[in-house]
Coordinates of C-alpha atoms and ligand atoms in Angstrom, one line a residue:
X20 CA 24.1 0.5 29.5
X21 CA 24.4 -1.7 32.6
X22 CA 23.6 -5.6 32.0
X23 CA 20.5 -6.8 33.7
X24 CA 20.6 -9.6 36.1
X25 CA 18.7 -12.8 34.6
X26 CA 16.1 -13.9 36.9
X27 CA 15.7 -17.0 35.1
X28 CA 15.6 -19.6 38.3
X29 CA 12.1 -19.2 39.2
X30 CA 10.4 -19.3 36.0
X31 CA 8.5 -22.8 35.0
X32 CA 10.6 -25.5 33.9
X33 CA 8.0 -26.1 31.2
X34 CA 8.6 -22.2 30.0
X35 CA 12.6 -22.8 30.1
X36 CA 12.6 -26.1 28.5
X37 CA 11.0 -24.3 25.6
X38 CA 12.3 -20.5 25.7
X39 CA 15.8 -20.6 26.8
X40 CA 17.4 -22.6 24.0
X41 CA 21.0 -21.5 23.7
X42 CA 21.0 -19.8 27.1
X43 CA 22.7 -20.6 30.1
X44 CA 20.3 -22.7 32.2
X45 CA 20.1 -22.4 36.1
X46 CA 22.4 -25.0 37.2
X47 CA 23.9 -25.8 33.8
X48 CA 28.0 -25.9 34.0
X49 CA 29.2 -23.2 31.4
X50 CA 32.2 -23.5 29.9
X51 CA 34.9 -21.1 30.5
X52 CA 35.0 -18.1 27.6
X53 CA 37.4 -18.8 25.1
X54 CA 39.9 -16.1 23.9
X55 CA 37.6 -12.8 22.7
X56 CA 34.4 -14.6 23.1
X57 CA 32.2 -12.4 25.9
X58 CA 30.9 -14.1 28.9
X59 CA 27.3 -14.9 29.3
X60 CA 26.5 -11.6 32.0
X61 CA 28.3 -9.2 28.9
X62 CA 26.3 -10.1 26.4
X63 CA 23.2 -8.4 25.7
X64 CA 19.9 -10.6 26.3
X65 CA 17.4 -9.9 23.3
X66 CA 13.7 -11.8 23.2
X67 CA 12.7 -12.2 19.9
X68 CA 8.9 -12.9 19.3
X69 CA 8.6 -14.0 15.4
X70 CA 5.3 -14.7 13.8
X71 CA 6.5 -18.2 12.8
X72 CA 7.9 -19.7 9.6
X73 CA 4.8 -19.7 7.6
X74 CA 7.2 -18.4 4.5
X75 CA 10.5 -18.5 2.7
X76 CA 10.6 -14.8 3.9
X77 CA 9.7 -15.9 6.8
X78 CA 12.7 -18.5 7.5
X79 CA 15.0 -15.6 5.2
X80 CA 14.4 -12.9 8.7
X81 CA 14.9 -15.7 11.4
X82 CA 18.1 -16.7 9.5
X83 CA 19.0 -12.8 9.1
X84 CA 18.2 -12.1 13.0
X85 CA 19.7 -14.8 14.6
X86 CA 22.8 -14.7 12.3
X87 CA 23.4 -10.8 13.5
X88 CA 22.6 -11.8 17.7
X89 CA 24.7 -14.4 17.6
X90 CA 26.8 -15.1 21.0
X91 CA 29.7 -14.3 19.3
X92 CA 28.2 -10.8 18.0
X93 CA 27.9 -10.4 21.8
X94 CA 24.6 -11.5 21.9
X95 CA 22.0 -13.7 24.1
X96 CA 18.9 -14.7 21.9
X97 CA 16.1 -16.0 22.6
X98 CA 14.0 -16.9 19.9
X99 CA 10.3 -17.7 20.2
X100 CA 7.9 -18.8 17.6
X101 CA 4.6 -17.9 17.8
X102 CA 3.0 -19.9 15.1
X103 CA 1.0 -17.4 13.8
X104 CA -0.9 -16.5 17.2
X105 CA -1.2 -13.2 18.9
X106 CA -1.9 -15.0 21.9
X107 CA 1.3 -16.7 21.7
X108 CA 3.0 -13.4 21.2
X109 CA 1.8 -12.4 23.9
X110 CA 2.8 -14.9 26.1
X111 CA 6.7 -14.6 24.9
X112 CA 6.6 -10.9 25.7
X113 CA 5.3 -11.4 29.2
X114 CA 8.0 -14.1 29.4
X115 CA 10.7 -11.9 27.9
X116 CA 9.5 -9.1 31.1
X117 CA 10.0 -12.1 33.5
X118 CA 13.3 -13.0 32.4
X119 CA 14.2 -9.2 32.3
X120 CA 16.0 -9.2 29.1
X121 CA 18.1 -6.3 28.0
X122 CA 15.8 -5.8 25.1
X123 CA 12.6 -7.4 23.3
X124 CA 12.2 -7.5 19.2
X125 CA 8.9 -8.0 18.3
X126 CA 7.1 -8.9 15.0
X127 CA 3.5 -8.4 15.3
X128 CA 1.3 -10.7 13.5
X129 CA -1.6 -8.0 13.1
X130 CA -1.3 -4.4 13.8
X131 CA -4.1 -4.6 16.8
X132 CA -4.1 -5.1 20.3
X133 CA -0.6 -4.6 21.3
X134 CA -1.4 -1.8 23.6
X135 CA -1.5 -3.6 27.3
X136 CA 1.5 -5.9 26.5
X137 CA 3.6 -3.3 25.6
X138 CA 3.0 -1.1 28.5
X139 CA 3.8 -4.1 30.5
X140 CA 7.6 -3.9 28.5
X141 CA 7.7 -0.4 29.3
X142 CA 6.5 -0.6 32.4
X143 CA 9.7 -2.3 33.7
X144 CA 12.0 -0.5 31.6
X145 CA 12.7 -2.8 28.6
X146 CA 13.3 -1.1 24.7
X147 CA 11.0 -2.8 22.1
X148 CA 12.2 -2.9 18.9
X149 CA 9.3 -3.6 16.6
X150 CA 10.5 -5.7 12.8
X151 CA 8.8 -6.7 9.6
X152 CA 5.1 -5.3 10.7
X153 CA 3.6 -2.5 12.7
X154 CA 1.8 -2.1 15.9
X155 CA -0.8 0.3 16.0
X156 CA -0.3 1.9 19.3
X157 CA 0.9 5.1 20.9
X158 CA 4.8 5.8 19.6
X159 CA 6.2 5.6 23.3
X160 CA 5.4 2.4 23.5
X161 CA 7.9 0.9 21.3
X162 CA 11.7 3.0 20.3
X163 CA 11.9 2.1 16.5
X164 CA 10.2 -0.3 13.5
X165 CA 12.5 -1.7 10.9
X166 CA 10.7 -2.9 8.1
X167 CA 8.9 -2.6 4.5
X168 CA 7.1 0.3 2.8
X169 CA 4.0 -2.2 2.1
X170 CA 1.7 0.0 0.6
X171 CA 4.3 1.5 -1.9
X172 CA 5.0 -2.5 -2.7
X173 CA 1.1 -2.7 -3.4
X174 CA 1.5 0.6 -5.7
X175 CA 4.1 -0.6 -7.7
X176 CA 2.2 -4.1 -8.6
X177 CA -0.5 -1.6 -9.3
X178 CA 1.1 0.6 -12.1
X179 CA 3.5 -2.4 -13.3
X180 CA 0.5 -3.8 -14.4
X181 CA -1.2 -0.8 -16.1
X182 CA 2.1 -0.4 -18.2
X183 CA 1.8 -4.4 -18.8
X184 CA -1.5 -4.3 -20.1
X185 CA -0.9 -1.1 -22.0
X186 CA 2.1 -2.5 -23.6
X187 CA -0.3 -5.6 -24.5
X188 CA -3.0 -3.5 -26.0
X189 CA -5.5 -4.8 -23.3
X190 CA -5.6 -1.2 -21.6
X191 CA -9.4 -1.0 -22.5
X192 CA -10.5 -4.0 -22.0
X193 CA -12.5 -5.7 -19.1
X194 CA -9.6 -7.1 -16.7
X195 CA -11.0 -9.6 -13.7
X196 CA -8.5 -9.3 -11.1
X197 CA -8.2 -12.0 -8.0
X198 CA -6.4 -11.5 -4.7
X199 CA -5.1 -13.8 -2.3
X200 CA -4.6 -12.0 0.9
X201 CA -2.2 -12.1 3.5
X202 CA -2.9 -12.6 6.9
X203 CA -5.9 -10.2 7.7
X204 CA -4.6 -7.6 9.8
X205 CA -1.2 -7.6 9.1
X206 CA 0.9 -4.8 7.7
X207 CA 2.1 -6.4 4.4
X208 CA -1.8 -7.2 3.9
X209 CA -2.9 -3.9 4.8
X210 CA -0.3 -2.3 3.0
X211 CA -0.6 -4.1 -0.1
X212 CA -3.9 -4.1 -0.6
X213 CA -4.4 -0.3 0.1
X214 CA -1.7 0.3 -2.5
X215 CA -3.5 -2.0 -5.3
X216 CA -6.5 -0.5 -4.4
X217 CA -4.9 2.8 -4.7
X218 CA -3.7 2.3 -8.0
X219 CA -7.1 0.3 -9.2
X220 CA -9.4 3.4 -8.7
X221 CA -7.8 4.9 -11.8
X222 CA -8.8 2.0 -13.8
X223 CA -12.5 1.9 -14.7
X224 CA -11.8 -1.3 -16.6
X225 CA -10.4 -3.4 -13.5
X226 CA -12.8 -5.4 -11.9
X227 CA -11.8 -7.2 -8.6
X228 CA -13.6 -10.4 -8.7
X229 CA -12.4 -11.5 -5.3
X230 CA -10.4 -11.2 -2.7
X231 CA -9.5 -14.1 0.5
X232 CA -7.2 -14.3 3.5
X233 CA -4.4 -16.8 2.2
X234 CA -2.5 -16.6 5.7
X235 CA 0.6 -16.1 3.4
X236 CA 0.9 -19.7 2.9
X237 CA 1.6 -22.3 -0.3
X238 CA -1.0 -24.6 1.0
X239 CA -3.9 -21.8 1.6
X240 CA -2.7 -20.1 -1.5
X241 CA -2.9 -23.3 -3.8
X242 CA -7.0 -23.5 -1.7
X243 CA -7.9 -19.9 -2.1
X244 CA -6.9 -20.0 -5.8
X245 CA -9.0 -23.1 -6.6
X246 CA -11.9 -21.7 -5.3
X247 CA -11.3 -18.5 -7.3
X248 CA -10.9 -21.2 -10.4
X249 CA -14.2 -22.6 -9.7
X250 CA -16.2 -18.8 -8.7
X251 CA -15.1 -17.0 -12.1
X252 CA -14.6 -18.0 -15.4
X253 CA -12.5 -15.0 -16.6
X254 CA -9.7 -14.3 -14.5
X255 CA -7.1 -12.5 -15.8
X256 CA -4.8 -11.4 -13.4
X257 CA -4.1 -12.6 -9.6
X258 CA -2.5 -10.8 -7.4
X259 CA -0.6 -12.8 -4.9
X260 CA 0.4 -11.2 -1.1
X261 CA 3.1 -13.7 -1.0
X262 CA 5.8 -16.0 -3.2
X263 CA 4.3 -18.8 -1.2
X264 CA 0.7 -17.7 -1.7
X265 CA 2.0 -17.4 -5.6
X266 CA 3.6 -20.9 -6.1
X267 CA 0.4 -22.6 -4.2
X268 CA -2.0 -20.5 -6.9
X269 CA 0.4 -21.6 -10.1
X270 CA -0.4 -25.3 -8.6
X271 CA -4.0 -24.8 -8.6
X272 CA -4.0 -22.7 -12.2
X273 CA -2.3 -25.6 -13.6
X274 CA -4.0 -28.4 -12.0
X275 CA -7.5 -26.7 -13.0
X276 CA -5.6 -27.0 -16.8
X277 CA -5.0 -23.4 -17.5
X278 CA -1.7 -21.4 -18.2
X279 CA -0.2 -18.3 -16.7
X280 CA 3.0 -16.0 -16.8
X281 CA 4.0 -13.8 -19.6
X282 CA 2.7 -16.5 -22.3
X283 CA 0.2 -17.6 -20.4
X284 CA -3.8 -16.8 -19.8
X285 CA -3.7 -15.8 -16.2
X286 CA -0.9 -12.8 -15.1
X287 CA 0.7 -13.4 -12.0
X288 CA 2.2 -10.6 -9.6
X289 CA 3.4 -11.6 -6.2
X290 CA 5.5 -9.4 -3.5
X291 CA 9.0 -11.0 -1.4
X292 CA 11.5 -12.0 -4.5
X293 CA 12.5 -15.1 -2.7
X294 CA 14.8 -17.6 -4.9
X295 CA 12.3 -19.4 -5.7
X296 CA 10.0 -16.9 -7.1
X297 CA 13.1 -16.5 -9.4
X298 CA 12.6 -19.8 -10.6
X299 CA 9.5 -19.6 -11.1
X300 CA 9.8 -16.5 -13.3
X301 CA 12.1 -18.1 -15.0
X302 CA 10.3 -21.4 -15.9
X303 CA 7.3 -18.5 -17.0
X304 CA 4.5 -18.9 -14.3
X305 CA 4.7 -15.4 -12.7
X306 CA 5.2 -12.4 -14.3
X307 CA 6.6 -9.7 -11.9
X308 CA 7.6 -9.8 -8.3
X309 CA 7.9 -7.1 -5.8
X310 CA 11.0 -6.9 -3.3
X311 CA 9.8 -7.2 0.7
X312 CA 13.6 -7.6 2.0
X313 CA 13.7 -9.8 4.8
X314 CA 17.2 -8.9 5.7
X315 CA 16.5 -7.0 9.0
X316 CA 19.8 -8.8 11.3
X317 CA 22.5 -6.3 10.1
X318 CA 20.1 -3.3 10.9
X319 CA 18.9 -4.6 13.9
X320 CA 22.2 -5.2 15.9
X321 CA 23.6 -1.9 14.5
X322 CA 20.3 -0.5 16.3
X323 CA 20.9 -2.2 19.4
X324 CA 24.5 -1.4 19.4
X325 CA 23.8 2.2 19.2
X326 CA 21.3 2.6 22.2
X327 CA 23.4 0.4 24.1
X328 CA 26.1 3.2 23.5
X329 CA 23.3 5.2 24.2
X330 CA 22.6 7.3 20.8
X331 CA 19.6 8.1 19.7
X332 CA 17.8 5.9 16.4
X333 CA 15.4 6.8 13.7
X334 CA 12.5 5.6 14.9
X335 CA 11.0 4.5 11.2
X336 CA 13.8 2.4 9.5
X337 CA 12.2 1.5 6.0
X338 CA 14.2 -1.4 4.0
X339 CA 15.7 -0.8 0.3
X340 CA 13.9 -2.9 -2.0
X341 CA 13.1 -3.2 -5.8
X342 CA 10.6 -5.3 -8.3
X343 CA 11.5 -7.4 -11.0
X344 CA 9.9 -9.2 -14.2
X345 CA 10.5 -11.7 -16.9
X346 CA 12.1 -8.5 -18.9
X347 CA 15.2 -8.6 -17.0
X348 CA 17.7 -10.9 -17.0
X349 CA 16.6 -13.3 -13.9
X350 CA 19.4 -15.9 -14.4
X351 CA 21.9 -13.5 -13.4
X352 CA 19.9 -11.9 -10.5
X353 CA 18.9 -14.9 -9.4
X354 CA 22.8 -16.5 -8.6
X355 CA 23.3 -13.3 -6.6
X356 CA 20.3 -13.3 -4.3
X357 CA 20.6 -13.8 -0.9
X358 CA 17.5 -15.6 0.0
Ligands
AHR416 O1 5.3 -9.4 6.7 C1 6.1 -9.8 5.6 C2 5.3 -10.9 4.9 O2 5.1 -12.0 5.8 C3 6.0 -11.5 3.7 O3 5.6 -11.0 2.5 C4 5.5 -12.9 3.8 O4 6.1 -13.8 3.0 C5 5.6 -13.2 5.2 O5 5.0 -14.3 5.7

């Protein structure tokens, strides 16, 4: 596939002082290429809109993305934060058209409202490669989605913790349930929820007491959990969309002077399996954690690679993940895990 030329000269120095962060500036001396390394008009140009770094899986993907565009993988990346705004999404696309990039990467905040923006990108002709969440709009407008089954995530906290209750004995009894939400909107909420919910409708005995948008953060999770601490007296399980959301609720289950974990009064299931979700398994505060793998980098060049030699992708590209609890022998997992 033929290189596009950069346009990047007439764009507002405000925009380039932000966006174009290991690029070659207008004006800028470049060094010459050293052996093997490709020069700046080889390399493919990617735009990379990411939600922001609300997360350890959050961080985990940037690190994983920009590891696997690298310049030296032949790659020109530019790498835009969003912050956790739409708008600002938005924005970076429209920026990415201007700049004409080779391709754009996009991971959507919500599944919503994607429709004109996207046009726009296929409108002049670039590939958008959707990561990590879905947009809900027509399948031409975007050539493939890598990502998570989220709803099969949600399913498999479900029936993890029917066999964990059965195992108990507490199969019968009243069970208050609490969730703390991800961002409203998103895939991994949707997903997750749905797949609870799913599961829950075959249990009578499950009551959920409440549920609120943590934004898939430690500080909103550690709020949102207080407030549930405060609501209900008897809550027996929460289910947290997040590690982060999880560490910020075993703050606030502690701090209110209650216990939680396998020994503890309050079960806690959370979805990601960051390292630290490992530790805090293995210190006893959360009982079971579901795999979201945030490792899309390897994937995602091999995609790129292959239209660029023009071969055709699957356009659904689902992640391999797994769950794990305070059965299994979390010291050794936890030395081998990646993020
Ligand atoms: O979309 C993936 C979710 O977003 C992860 O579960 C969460 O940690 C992140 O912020």
């Amino acid at each position: 596939m033929m290189k596009r030329k950069k346009c990047l000269a007439f764009l507002p120095l405000v925009f380039c002082l932000t966006a174009c962060a290991g690029r070659t500036m207008p004006g800028q001396e470049t060094a010459a290429p050293g052996e093997g390394e490709k020069t700046d008009e080889s390399r493919i140009a990617v735009g990379f809109s990411q939600v922001g770094a609300e997360s350890d899986w959050r961080m985990a993907n940037t690190e994983s993305i920009r590891a696997a565009l690298s310049e030296e993988a032949g790659f020109d990346l530019i790498y835009e934060d969003a912050q956790q705004k739409q708008e600002n999404q938005m924005k970076a696309i429209r920026n990415f058209i201007l700049q004409e990039v080779d391709y754009i990467v996009l991971a959507p905040i919500v599944e919503n409202g994607w429709e004109t923006v996207l046009q726009e990108a296929k409108d002049a002709g670039i590939p958008v490669i959707l990561v990590d969440r879905m947009a809900q709009v027509d399948e031409s407008l975007y050539t493939c989605w890598i990502g998570s089954d989220f709803e099969q995530e949600g399913e498999n906290a479900g029936k993890w913790l029917a066999r964990c209750l059965e195992e108990s004995g507490r199969d019968k009894e009243q069970i208050g349930i609490v969730t703390l939400q991800g961002t409203k909107g998103s895939s991994a909420q949707v997903g997750r929820t749905n797949g609870f919910a799913e599961v829950m409708r075959g249990h009578e005995n499950w009551v959920m007491l409440g549920k609120e948008d943590g934004n898939f953060t430690q500080a909103k999770g550690r709020e949102v959990m207080e407030r549930f601490l405060e609501t209900y007296e008897d809550i027996d399980v929460a289910i947290c969309e997040n590690d982060n959301m999880a560490f910020g609720a075993v703050e606030a289950i502690h701090a209110a002077g209650k216990s939680c974990g396998p020994d503890g009064e309050i079960i806690v299931i959370s979805f990601d399996a960051v390292q630290a979700a490992f530790d805090a398994m293995i210190a006893g505060d959360i009982n079971a954690v579901f795999e979201c793998n945030p490792l899309h980098g390897p994937k995602l060049a091999g995609i790129i690679r292959g239209l660029e030699d023009g071969r055709t992708v699957d356009k659904i590209q689902y992640m391999e993940e797994a769950y794990f609890d305070t059965d299994m022998d979390l010291k050794q997992i936890r030395e081998k895990r990646l993020y």
